XYZ file of C-alpha atoms in Angstrom:
575
model
C 37.020 -18.984 37.440
C 38.173 -17.190 34.226
C 36.857 -20.204 32.264
C 33.553 -19.979 33.947
C 33.206 -16.107 32.986
C 34.180 -16.847 29.522
C 31.623 -19.458 29.134
C 28.902 -17.068 30.716
C 30.113 -14.265 28.368
C 29.800 -16.402 25.293
C 26.404 -17.581 26.439
C 25.200 -14.014 26.741
C 26.576 -13.142 23.477
C 24.920 -16.216 21.774
C 21.545 -15.306 23.442
C 21.843 -11.591 22.193
C 22.651 -12.885 18.659
C 19.712 -15.372 18.843
C 17.495 -12.688 19.982
C 18.364 -10.432 17.035
C 18.198 -13.083 14.524
C 14.657 -14.169 15.541
C 12.941 -10.905 15.677
C 9.476 -11.509 14.136
C 7.865 -9.618 11.336
C 5.218 -8.391 13.847
C 7.848 -6.931 16.058
C 9.707 -5.285 13.105
C 6.313 -3.799 12.050
C 4.878 -2.642 15.286
C 6.418 0.924 15.359
C 5.349 1.533 11.780
C 1.988 0.082 12.162
C 1.434 2.271 15.244
C 2.689 5.389 13.440
C -0.065 5.351 10.744
C 1.194 8.102 8.594
C 4.606 9.109 6.969
C 5.774 11.897 4.798
C 6.741 10.907 1.255
C 9.269 13.314 -0.459
C 9.757 13.146 -4.103
C 12.575 15.456 -4.963
C 15.482 16.121 -7.221
C 16.808 18.125 -10.185
C 13.519 17.783 -11.827
C 12.043 20.221 -9.528
C 13.641 22.983 -11.585
C 11.331 22.355 -14.514
C 8.100 21.500 -12.508
C 7.627 18.160 -14.289
C 7.098 14.598 -13.008
C 10.191 12.843 -11.646
C 11.675 10.429 -13.964
C 8.456 9.846 -16.047
C 8.853 13.193 -17.883
C 12.336 12.450 -18.890
C 11.777 11.088 -22.360
C 9.165 13.666 -23.283
C 11.214 16.496 -21.996
C 14.295 15.160 -23.752
C 16.687 12.730 -22.164
C 19.933 14.880 -22.686
C 18.267 17.984 -21.291
C 16.845 16.145 -18.252
C 19.961 14.370 -17.240
C 21.641 17.872 -17.463
C 19.402 19.470 -14.925
C 21.516 18.606 -11.993
C 24.318 20.921 -13.313
C 22.217 23.843 -12.024
C 20.392 22.235 -9.118
C 21.149 24.333 -6.124
C 18.608 24.283 -3.381
C 20.064 26.908 -1.048
C 16.978 27.015 1.034
C 17.186 23.412 1.907
C 17.122 22.986 5.859
C 16.686 19.378 7.025
C 15.676 20.459 10.657
C 12.738 22.516 9.090
C 11.709 19.515 6.985
C 11.735 17.261 10.113
C 9.724 19.935 12.058
C 7.018 20.203 9.289
C 6.690 16.319 9.257
C 6.201 16.422 13.168
C 3.833 19.273 13.208
C 1.795 17.507 10.275
C 1.260 14.413 12.403
C 3.662 12.349 10.230
C 5.615 9.796 12.254
C 8.255 8.765 9.785
C 9.883 10.273 6.649
C 10.656 8.603 3.228
C 12.883 10.411 0.920
C 13.765 9.569 -2.817
C 17.306 8.728 -2.410
C 17.374 7.493 -5.959
C 14.432 7.659 -8.432
C 14.192 5.816 -11.760
C 16.152 8.589 -13.508
C 19.162 7.419 -11.548
C 20.177 10.711 -9.752
C 21.222 10.087 -6.320
C 20.534 12.469 -3.322
C 23.465 10.972 -1.486
C 27.094 10.889 -1.584
C 27.690 7.809 -3.494
C 30.878 6.484 -4.941
C 29.207 4.448 -7.745
C 28.245 7.168 -10.057
C 28.973 10.982 -10.709
C 25.363 11.654 -11.116
C 24.826 12.645 -7.675
C 24.074 15.553 -5.347
C 27.691 16.256 -4.629
C 28.464 17.124 -8.209
C 25.673 19.842 -8.210
C 26.253 23.416 -7.414
C 24.643 22.573 -3.938
C 27.389 19.905 -3.253
C 26.018 18.695 0.101
C 24.746 15.270 0.999
C 20.844 15.711 1.445
C 20.484 12.131 2.742
C 23.246 12.765 5.403
C 21.668 16.066 6.692
C 18.084 14.711 6.680
C 19.192 11.613 8.631
C 21.073 13.745 11.038
C 18.159 15.926 11.648
C 15.657 13.062 12.016
C 17.852 11.121 14.329
C 18.237 14.136 16.497
C 14.340 14.494 16.593
C 13.782 10.812 17.125
C 11.909 10.632 13.787
C 12.511 7.411 11.823
C 14.320 8.183 8.494
C 13.572 5.859 5.568
C 14.744 5.674 2.074
C 12.869 5.310 -1.264
C 15.278 3.486 -3.708
C 14.679 2.404 -7.362
C 16.533 -0.658 -8.230
C 16.353 0.513 -11.837
C 18.084 3.261 -13.455
C 16.861 4.758 -16.832
C 20.001 6.682 -17.273
C 22.532 3.839 -16.765
C 23.235 2.024 -20.109
C 24.220 -1.042 -18.132
C 20.694 -1.444 -16.686
C 19.012 -4.634 -18.193
C 21.740 -4.675 -20.894
C 22.264 -8.467 -21.525
C 25.999 -7.990 -21.789
C 26.600 -5.697 -18.710
C 23.562 -6.105 -16.331
C 25.640 -8.046 -13.964
C 27.880 -4.910 -13.551
C 24.896 -2.906 -13.033
C 23.415 -5.347 -10.286
C 26.617 -4.978 -8.397
C 26.453 -1.259 -8.541
C 22.849 -1.275 -7.152
C 23.961 -3.451 -4.273
C 26.778 -1.119 -3.459
C 24.335 1.671 -3.533
C 22.163 -0.083 -1.073
C 25.130 -0.802 1.030
C 25.885 2.905 1.199
C 22.478 3.830 2.113
C 22.030 1.394 4.916
C 25.721 1.887 6.225
C 26.533 5.567 6.175
C 23.422 7.179 7.655
C 22.676 5.422 10.979
C 19.622 3.516 11.738
C 17.219 3.344 8.750
C 13.591 2.414 9.672
C 12.296 1.402 6.149
C 13.751 0.634 2.503
C 10.869 1.385 0.055
C 11.932 -0.165 -3.254
C 9.915 0.814 -6.216
C 8.783 -1.085 -9.403
C 8.569 0.709 -12.730
C 7.197 -1.617 -15.337
C 9.999 -4.220 -15.626
C 11.334 -6.851 -13.427
C 14.035 -5.975 -11.027
C 17.425 -5.677 -12.815
C 19.033 -7.480 -9.639
C 17.851 -10.596 -8.007
C 15.448 -9.577 -5.262
C 17.181 -11.959 -2.627
C 20.403 -9.935 -3.006
C 18.829 -6.761 -1.829
C 16.743 -8.254 0.763
C 19.439 -10.361 2.331
C 21.948 -7.416 2.316
C 19.391 -5.064 3.890
C 18.424 -7.607 6.492
C 22.293 -8.135 7.236
C 23.048 -4.576 7.472
C 19.916 -3.338 9.402
C 18.133 -6.408 10.991
C 15.296 -4.348 12.260
C 14.423 -2.648 8.736
C 11.155 -2.923 7.094
C 11.051 -3.693 3.399
C 8.165 -2.991 1.070
C 6.961 -5.496 -1.502
C 8.324 -3.992 -4.878
C 11.419 -6.080 -5.472
C 9.630 -9.149 -6.659
C 6.463 -7.938 -8.723
C 6.168 -8.385 -12.510
C 3.041 -6.065 -12.754
C 1.633 -3.080 -11.087
C -1.187 -5.152 -9.615
C 1.324 -7.350 -7.893
C 3.185 -4.266 -6.553
C -0.175 -3.078 -5.099
C -1.039 -6.419 -3.553
C 1.413 -9.085 -3.669
C 3.854 -9.542 -0.638
C 5.973 -12.561 -1.643
C 9.106 -13.807 0.140
C 11.166 -10.799 0.157
C 9.100 -8.125 1.680
C 7.089 -7.222 4.880
C 4.074 -5.269 3.430
C 1.988 -4.463 0.362
C 1.727 -1.090 -1.274
C -1.417 -0.011 -3.031
C -0.639 3.393 -4.966
C -2.996 6.258 -5.450
C -6.063 4.752 -3.798
C -7.162 3.283 -0.479
C -7.984 -0.513 -1.085
C -10.498 -1.089 1.775
C -9.685 -3.490 4.678
C -6.548 -5.664 4.834
C -5.514 -8.403 7.149
C -2.034 -8.316 5.985
C 0.181 -5.216 6.420
C -0.295 -2.446 3.734
C 0.300 1.181 3.045
C -1.136 3.499 0.530
C 1.135 5.875 -1.019
C -0.534 8.948 -2.679
C -0.151 12.646 -3.275
C -1.383 15.601 -1.251
C -1.119 17.439 -4.708
C -1.526 16.081 -8.309
C 2.040 15.045 -9.024
C 4.724 13.132 -7.246
C 7.539 15.754 -7.774
C 6.686 19.527 -7.365
C 4.870 21.307 -10.208
C 3.841 24.752 -11.088
C 0.448 26.129 -9.959
C -0.288 22.936 -8.030
C -2.588 22.928 -5.126
C -3.195 20.612 -2.318
C -6.209 18.431 -1.836
C -8.884 19.849 0.685
C -8.323 19.144 4.516
C -11.325 17.008 4.329
C -10.191 14.789 1.371
C -6.630 14.517 2.977
C -7.792 13.620 6.446
C -10.475 11.039 4.990
C -7.522 9.482 2.981
C -5.713 8.924 6.351
C -8.738 7.759 8.223
C -9.692 5.214 5.492
C -6.189 3.783 5.689
C -6.463 3.710 9.624
C -9.885 1.993 9.482
C -8.625 -0.396 6.732
C -5.967 -1.486 8.895
C -3.246 0.164 6.924
C -0.855 3.236 6.720
C -0.803 6.318 4.530
C 2.532 7.544 3.037
C 1.426 11.084 2.016
C 3.635 12.759 -0.578
C 4.636 16.443 -0.847
C 7.254 17.665 -3.281
C 9.627 20.398 -2.252
C 10.414 23.094 -4.893
C 13.666 23.622 -6.533
C 14.865 26.017 -3.803
C 14.410 23.216 -1.185
C 11.270 24.323 0.649
C 7.788 22.918 0.667
C 5.347 25.039 -1.000
C 3.585 27.427 1.578
C 0.057 26.257 0.629
C 0.982 22.528 1.003
C 2.873 23.144 4.299
C -0.031 24.961 5.578
C -2.412 22.205 4.649
C -0.035 19.601 6.251
C 0.002 21.594 9.439
C -3.855 21.748 9.356
C -3.939 18.062 9.171
C -1.467 17.872 12.137
C -3.744 20.276 14.224
C -6.977 18.110 13.597
C -5.054 14.817 14.455
C -3.768 16.331 17.553
C -7.280 16.664 18.914
C -8.183 13.109 17.774
C -4.969 11.259 18.170
C -6.173 8.577 20.522
C -8.393 7.396 17.557
C -5.558 7.357 15.188
C -2.115 6.327 16.454
C -1.468 2.936 18.142
C -4.577 1.483 16.922
C -5.759 -1.378 14.668
C -8.316 -1.016 11.861
C -11.732 -2.483 12.895
C -13.587 -4.117 14.545
C -15.989 -2.632 11.994
C -14.469 -2.677 8.427
C -14.728 0.433 6.297
C -18.114 1.525 4.994
C -19.176 4.429 2.809
C -20.081 6.504 5.788
C -17.805 5.350 8.413
C -14.480 3.684 9.388
C -13.422 2.515 12.695
C -10.234 1.734 14.773
C -9.734 0.208 18.193
C -7.259 -0.301 21.030
C -7.812 -2.597 23.937
C -11.567 -2.255 24.911
C -12.239 0.989 22.977
C -13.717 1.288 19.558
C -13.417 4.530 17.708
C -16.297 5.098 15.224
C -15.249 7.775 12.614
C -18.461 9.223 11.025
C -17.255 10.474 7.611
C -20.641 11.717 6.485
C -21.396 15.176 8.213
C -24.884 15.002 6.809
C -25.656 11.979 8.978
C -26.629 12.075 12.544
C -27.294 8.338 13.218
C -25.422 5.234 12.440
C -26.818 1.742 12.387
C -24.049 -0.826 12.628
C -24.206 -4.503 12.537
C -24.236 -6.376 15.992
C -20.923 -6.510 18.109
C -20.233 -9.482 20.189
C -19.176 -7.382 23.066
C -21.183 -5.379 25.515
C -20.896 -1.575 25.140
C -20.644 0.171 28.545
C -20.545 3.644 27.442
C -20.408 5.920 24.345
C -19.020 9.440 24.191
C -17.517 11.776 21.798
C -13.671 12.388 21.849
C -14.328 15.369 24.266
C -16.327 13.292 26.617
C -19.921 14.394 25.528
C -22.140 11.410 26.044
C -24.043 10.202 22.845
C -27.148 7.999 22.791
C -26.930 4.307 21.768
C -28.807 1.146 21.746
C -27.407 -2.272 21.309
C -29.393 -5.518 20.410
C -28.347 -8.817 18.934
C -28.843 -7.459 15.624
C -27.566 -3.958 15.511
C -25.748 -1.170 17.276
C -27.481 2.318 16.804
C -25.523 5.494 17.484
C -27.175 9.090 17.578
C -24.777 11.913 17.245
C -25.459 15.329 18.847
C -26.428 17.641 15.886
C -24.400 20.430 17.444
C -21.264 18.493 17.685
C -20.843 17.228 14.084
C -17.244 17.836 12.834
C -17.110 18.630 9.187
C -14.115 16.216 8.696
C -14.971 13.323 10.939
C -17.114 12.915 14.144
C -15.595 10.331 16.300
C -17.629 8.171 18.726
C -15.678 6.275 21.590
C -17.267 3.028 22.340
C -16.068 1.534 25.586
C -16.676 -2.307 25.769
C -16.448 -4.990 28.351
C -13.657 -6.749 26.719
C -10.363 -6.390 24.646
C -11.419 -6.188 21.097
C -8.302 -7.701 19.665
C -9.923 -11.060 19.808
C -12.961 -10.243 17.879
C -13.166 -11.079 14.101
C -13.619 -8.008 11.754
C -17.165 -7.087 11.532
C -18.291 -6.216 7.899
C -20.884 -3.516 7.145
C -24.443 -4.413 6.051
C -24.508 -5.303 2.223
C -25.557 -2.442 0.029
C -26.748 -4.583 -2.911
C -28.541 -7.621 -1.211
C -26.374 -10.025 -2.841
C -26.446 -13.419 -0.801
C -22.829 -14.132 -1.736
C -21.682 -10.909 0.140
C -18.807 -11.533 2.499
C -19.358 -15.386 2.076
C -16.440 -17.761 2.028
C -14.346 -17.179 -1.213
C -11.582 -19.235 -2.796
C -10.068 -19.214 -6.370
C -7.661 -21.276 -8.281
C -5.051 -18.521 -7.821
C -4.818 -14.747 -7.183
C -2.518 -12.043 -7.722
C -2.227 -10.865 -4.108
C -3.261 -11.379 -0.490
C -5.800 -8.557 -0.448
C -7.316 -6.167 -2.742
C -6.989 -8.587 -5.698
C -7.732 -11.762 -3.518
C -10.917 -13.808 -4.005
C -12.936 -11.966 -1.260
C -12.541 -8.755 -3.400
C -15.402 -10.072 -5.552
C -17.888 -10.455 -2.859
C -17.440 -7.210 -0.915
C -19.835 -4.618 -2.722
C -16.726 -2.640 -3.333
C -16.206 -2.042 -7.099
C -12.701 -0.590 -6.280
C -11.450 -3.990 -5.371
C -11.226 -6.813 -7.769
C -10.241 -10.581 -8.047
C -7.249 -11.084 -10.508
C -5.816 -14.288 -11.636
C -2.443 -15.240 -10.397
C 0.969 -16.655 -11.258
C 1.395 -19.981 -13.105
C 3.154 -22.469 -10.700
C 5.410 -23.755 -13.557
C 6.575 -20.455 -14.706
C 10.264 -19.511 -14.233
C 10.033 -16.025 -12.985
C 13.686 -15.939 -11.795
C 15.034 -16.060 -15.378
C 13.567 -12.595 -16.262
C 15.167 -10.634 -13.322
C 17.638 -8.415 -15.177
C 16.045 -8.574 -18.620
C 14.444 -5.876 -20.479
C 10.717 -7.007 -20.519
C 7.792 -4.981 -19.777
C 4.745 -6.055 -17.802
C 2.449 -5.742 -20.921
C 4.897 -7.937 -22.924
C 3.690 -11.368 -24.109
C 6.617 -13.041 -22.173
C 5.454 -11.655 -18.868
C 1.589 -12.227 -19.631
C 2.236 -15.767 -20.358
C 3.619 -16.394 -16.849
C 0.066 -15.922 -15.433
C -2.667 -18.581 -15.418
C -4.376 -18.697 -18.851
C -7.725 -19.847 -17.018
C -9.074 -20.277 -13.557
C -11.978 -20.025 -11.326
C -13.516 -18.212 -8.467
C -15.945 -19.834 -6.015
C -18.235 -18.944 -3.283
C -19.569 -21.025 -0.375
C -22.900 -19.749 0.849
C -22.690 -21.652 4.045
C -25.871 -23.650 3.269
C -27.979 -24.436 0.282
C -29.890 -21.261 -0.809
C -32.101 -20.375 -3.663
C -30.591 -18.243 -6.419
C -32.608 -16.792 -9.200
C -30.197 -14.182 -10.543
C -26.441 -13.868 -11.059
C -24.622 -10.606 -11.821
C -20.998 -10.185 -12.767
C -19.029 -6.955 -13.227
C -15.487 -6.536 -14.815
C -13.183 -3.621 -15.038
C -11.381 -3.549 -18.352
C -8.375 -1.530 -19.483
C -5.519 -1.756 -21.864
C -7.173 -4.610 -23.938
C -7.439 -6.681 -20.771
C -10.718 -8.368 -20.400
C -12.281 -11.929 -19.917
C -13.298 -13.300 -23.360
C -15.054 -16.649 -22.488
C -16.435 -17.647 -18.998
C -18.863 -20.005 -17.478
C -21.115 -19.859 -14.315
C -21.653 -23.008 -12.574
C -23.193 -24.507 -9.378
C -22.372 -27.739 -7.426
C -25.312 -30.126 -7.027
C -23.655 -32.061 -4.254
C -21.808 -34.547 -6.547
C -20.579 -32.366 -9.472
C -20.312 -28.985 -10.981
C -23.392 -28.097 -13.338
C -23.296 -25.297 -15.928
C -25.793 -22.427 -15.296
C -24.757 -19.990 -18.079
C -21.859 -19.140 -20.603
C -20.703 -15.938 -22.061
C -17.983 -14.261 -24.163
C -17.867 -10.895 -22.392
C -18.472 -9.848 -18.862
C -18.648 -6.062 -18.674
C -21.811 -5.609 -16.576
C -23.381 -8.917 -17.054
C -26.511 -10.446 -15.415
C -28.812 -13.250 -15.959
C -32.066 -14.195 -14.423
C -32.318 -18.059 -14.285
C -34.722 -20.717 -13.177
C -34.437 -20.949 -9.399
C -31.423 -23.177 -8.390
C -30.873 -24.242 -4.616
C -27.081 -24.908 -4.098
C -24.513 -23.934 -1.619
C -21.517 -23.392 -3.780
C -21.289 -21.395 -7.088
C -18.246 -20.917 -9.348
C -17.181 -18.460 -12.056
C -14.817 -20.211 -14.382
C -12.526 -18.035 -16.478
C -11.962 -20.135 -19.724
C -10.131 -17.405 -21.832
C -8.890 -13.930 -21.160
C -6.658 -11.279 -22.517
C -4.114 -9.390 -20.242
C -4.835 -8.518 -16.632
C -8.533 -8.744 -16.275
C -10.473 -7.668 -13.050
C -13.592 -9.284 -11.849
C -14.894 -6.600 -9.494
C -18.160 -8.326 -8.338
C -19.729 -11.766 -8.371
C -23.235 -11.613 -6.947
C -26.064 -13.955 -6.443
C -29.646 -12.874 -5.632
C -32.763 -14.878 -4.537
C -35.579 -15.238 -7.104
C -37.858 -12.132 -7.327
C-alpha cells in the first residue's frame, strides 16, 4: 500500500513538473496581452537635477552625476500611492527601473555599494513597491540594464567576466527577493550585451518560470531592439512610436512627457494624444508601456498624475473595447483602429471630424451595430464594403467606438487591411526578402503597406559570428558591427497574377550616413529576372517605364552604407 501511494505521489509531482516546464509562450503572454497598458517608471538620483537618466551623465560630469545618490532622499515616496495611481489610470502592470545604464540600483543589492541603501533615504524601493503591488494584485516588473556605464569592469577585456557574474547575481537578487515578478524588461544602450544573453534568459526562466522577457538581450542595433525577437525573448519593443499592426507580440514604450526621467517645467501630452497612442497600440495588436517619471521627492508631478487619471476615467467608460481584446480584425488606418473579442468588433473612430467610415468587406455577417452606450448606428454591408454612419451628436472628441456584433467568432478571420491610400498595385501583396532585421516593422511587408513609418531593413549575415562580440566594447555604428549585416540583398513582391506596370516608385529614409548607394529594379518574365532600371540613390525615386506585364517584381540592393531603410516599393499601372 505504501509503495502504491509513493508511486502515485511521484507521478503527481512529475506531472506537475511537466506542466510547469511545458508552459507555452502564449500562456505566459496572455495576462500581459490582455492588460494592454502598463506604467513605466524611470527614476533615480538624476531626478535631483531634472536631466535625462544615464544619458546626461557625461554632459553633466561623470563624477558629479555619480555623487548625486549621496543626497537622494525621496521622503514623500509611498509605494501604495504609486500603485493606486497606476490602477486609477487604467494601467495593469508596473515596470520600475531597478537599474539603468548609470548603474544605480533601486534595490538592496550585495553586488555594489552604489544603491538605494547607501542614500540618505536608505530604504529598498523595489521591496516596498513589490509588496504594495502584490497586495493590490498588480503585476510588478523590473527594468534592468545589463550594461553599467559607471562600472570599470563593464566590457573591459581583462575583467568583463567578473562584471558578467555581477550582472547575473543582480538578476538573481531581483528575481528571488521580491516575490513573483511578471516581466523582466532588459534594455539595449548601443553596444552588445556585456553578458551572454543565454545566461540571463536561462536564469530568469529557472527562477521565475512564468516570467515574460523582452527582446533587448540579443540586439546589436536599435532597429533590432525594436523589431527582432530572437531566441531569448518573448516580444519586440518599438520605442517612441507605434509601428502599425504586428502579428508577433510587441509593446511600444514611450513617454507621457518629453523625457524618460522627470524634468523641470515638463508638461504631459494631451489627453487625446495619450489615448490615441494607447488605442493605436491596441488596434495594432500590441501593448503600451507609458512612462511617467517621479520627482526627487518621490511623487508623480500633479499635472501628469491628473492626466493619467483622466486616461483611466475615459478607459473605464470604454474598457470592453480595450482590455482582453486582440487587434483587428481591421488593421490600423489613418482615421480608425479596431479591436475584437469573440463575435464583437470594436471600431475606434479617431477622427472627430468624420461621421462616416467606409471599410473593406468583412467575411462575417454583421447582425447589429451600436455605440458603447447602446445607441444604434446605421450601417450597410455588401460584398465590397461596410459603411458606418455615426450619430453627429454622439461624436467623442477622443474616439467614438462602434460595436459590431457578428454571426461568428472573429478569431478565425485573417486581418483585413485598409483600402490603399496610394493606388499601388503592390499594396499588401505577398512580400519576401533575402533577409530582414525583424519579424515586423522592418520585415518585407513594411515596404508595401502605404505607411512611411515602417520600412524594410536588411538583416544579419548568416555566416557572421555574433557571439564573439558579447562582452566587447563595440558600438552599433562601428564597422565591426555593420560588417555583420548583409552587404547586399533583395526585396520582392508577388502580385498574385500578371499585371501591367507602367510606373515604379521607391522611397527611402536616410539618417546617420545610412543609405542605398546602388540598386536595380527587376521583373520576372516567367523564366528569369530582367532588369527594368538601375540607380545610385533612392531618396524619393520614381520612373515611368514602357508597360511591362509580370507577376513578380524585385528591388535588388547592390550596395549600401549603414542601416538603410526602404519605406515603400510601389508599382502603378500605365497612365
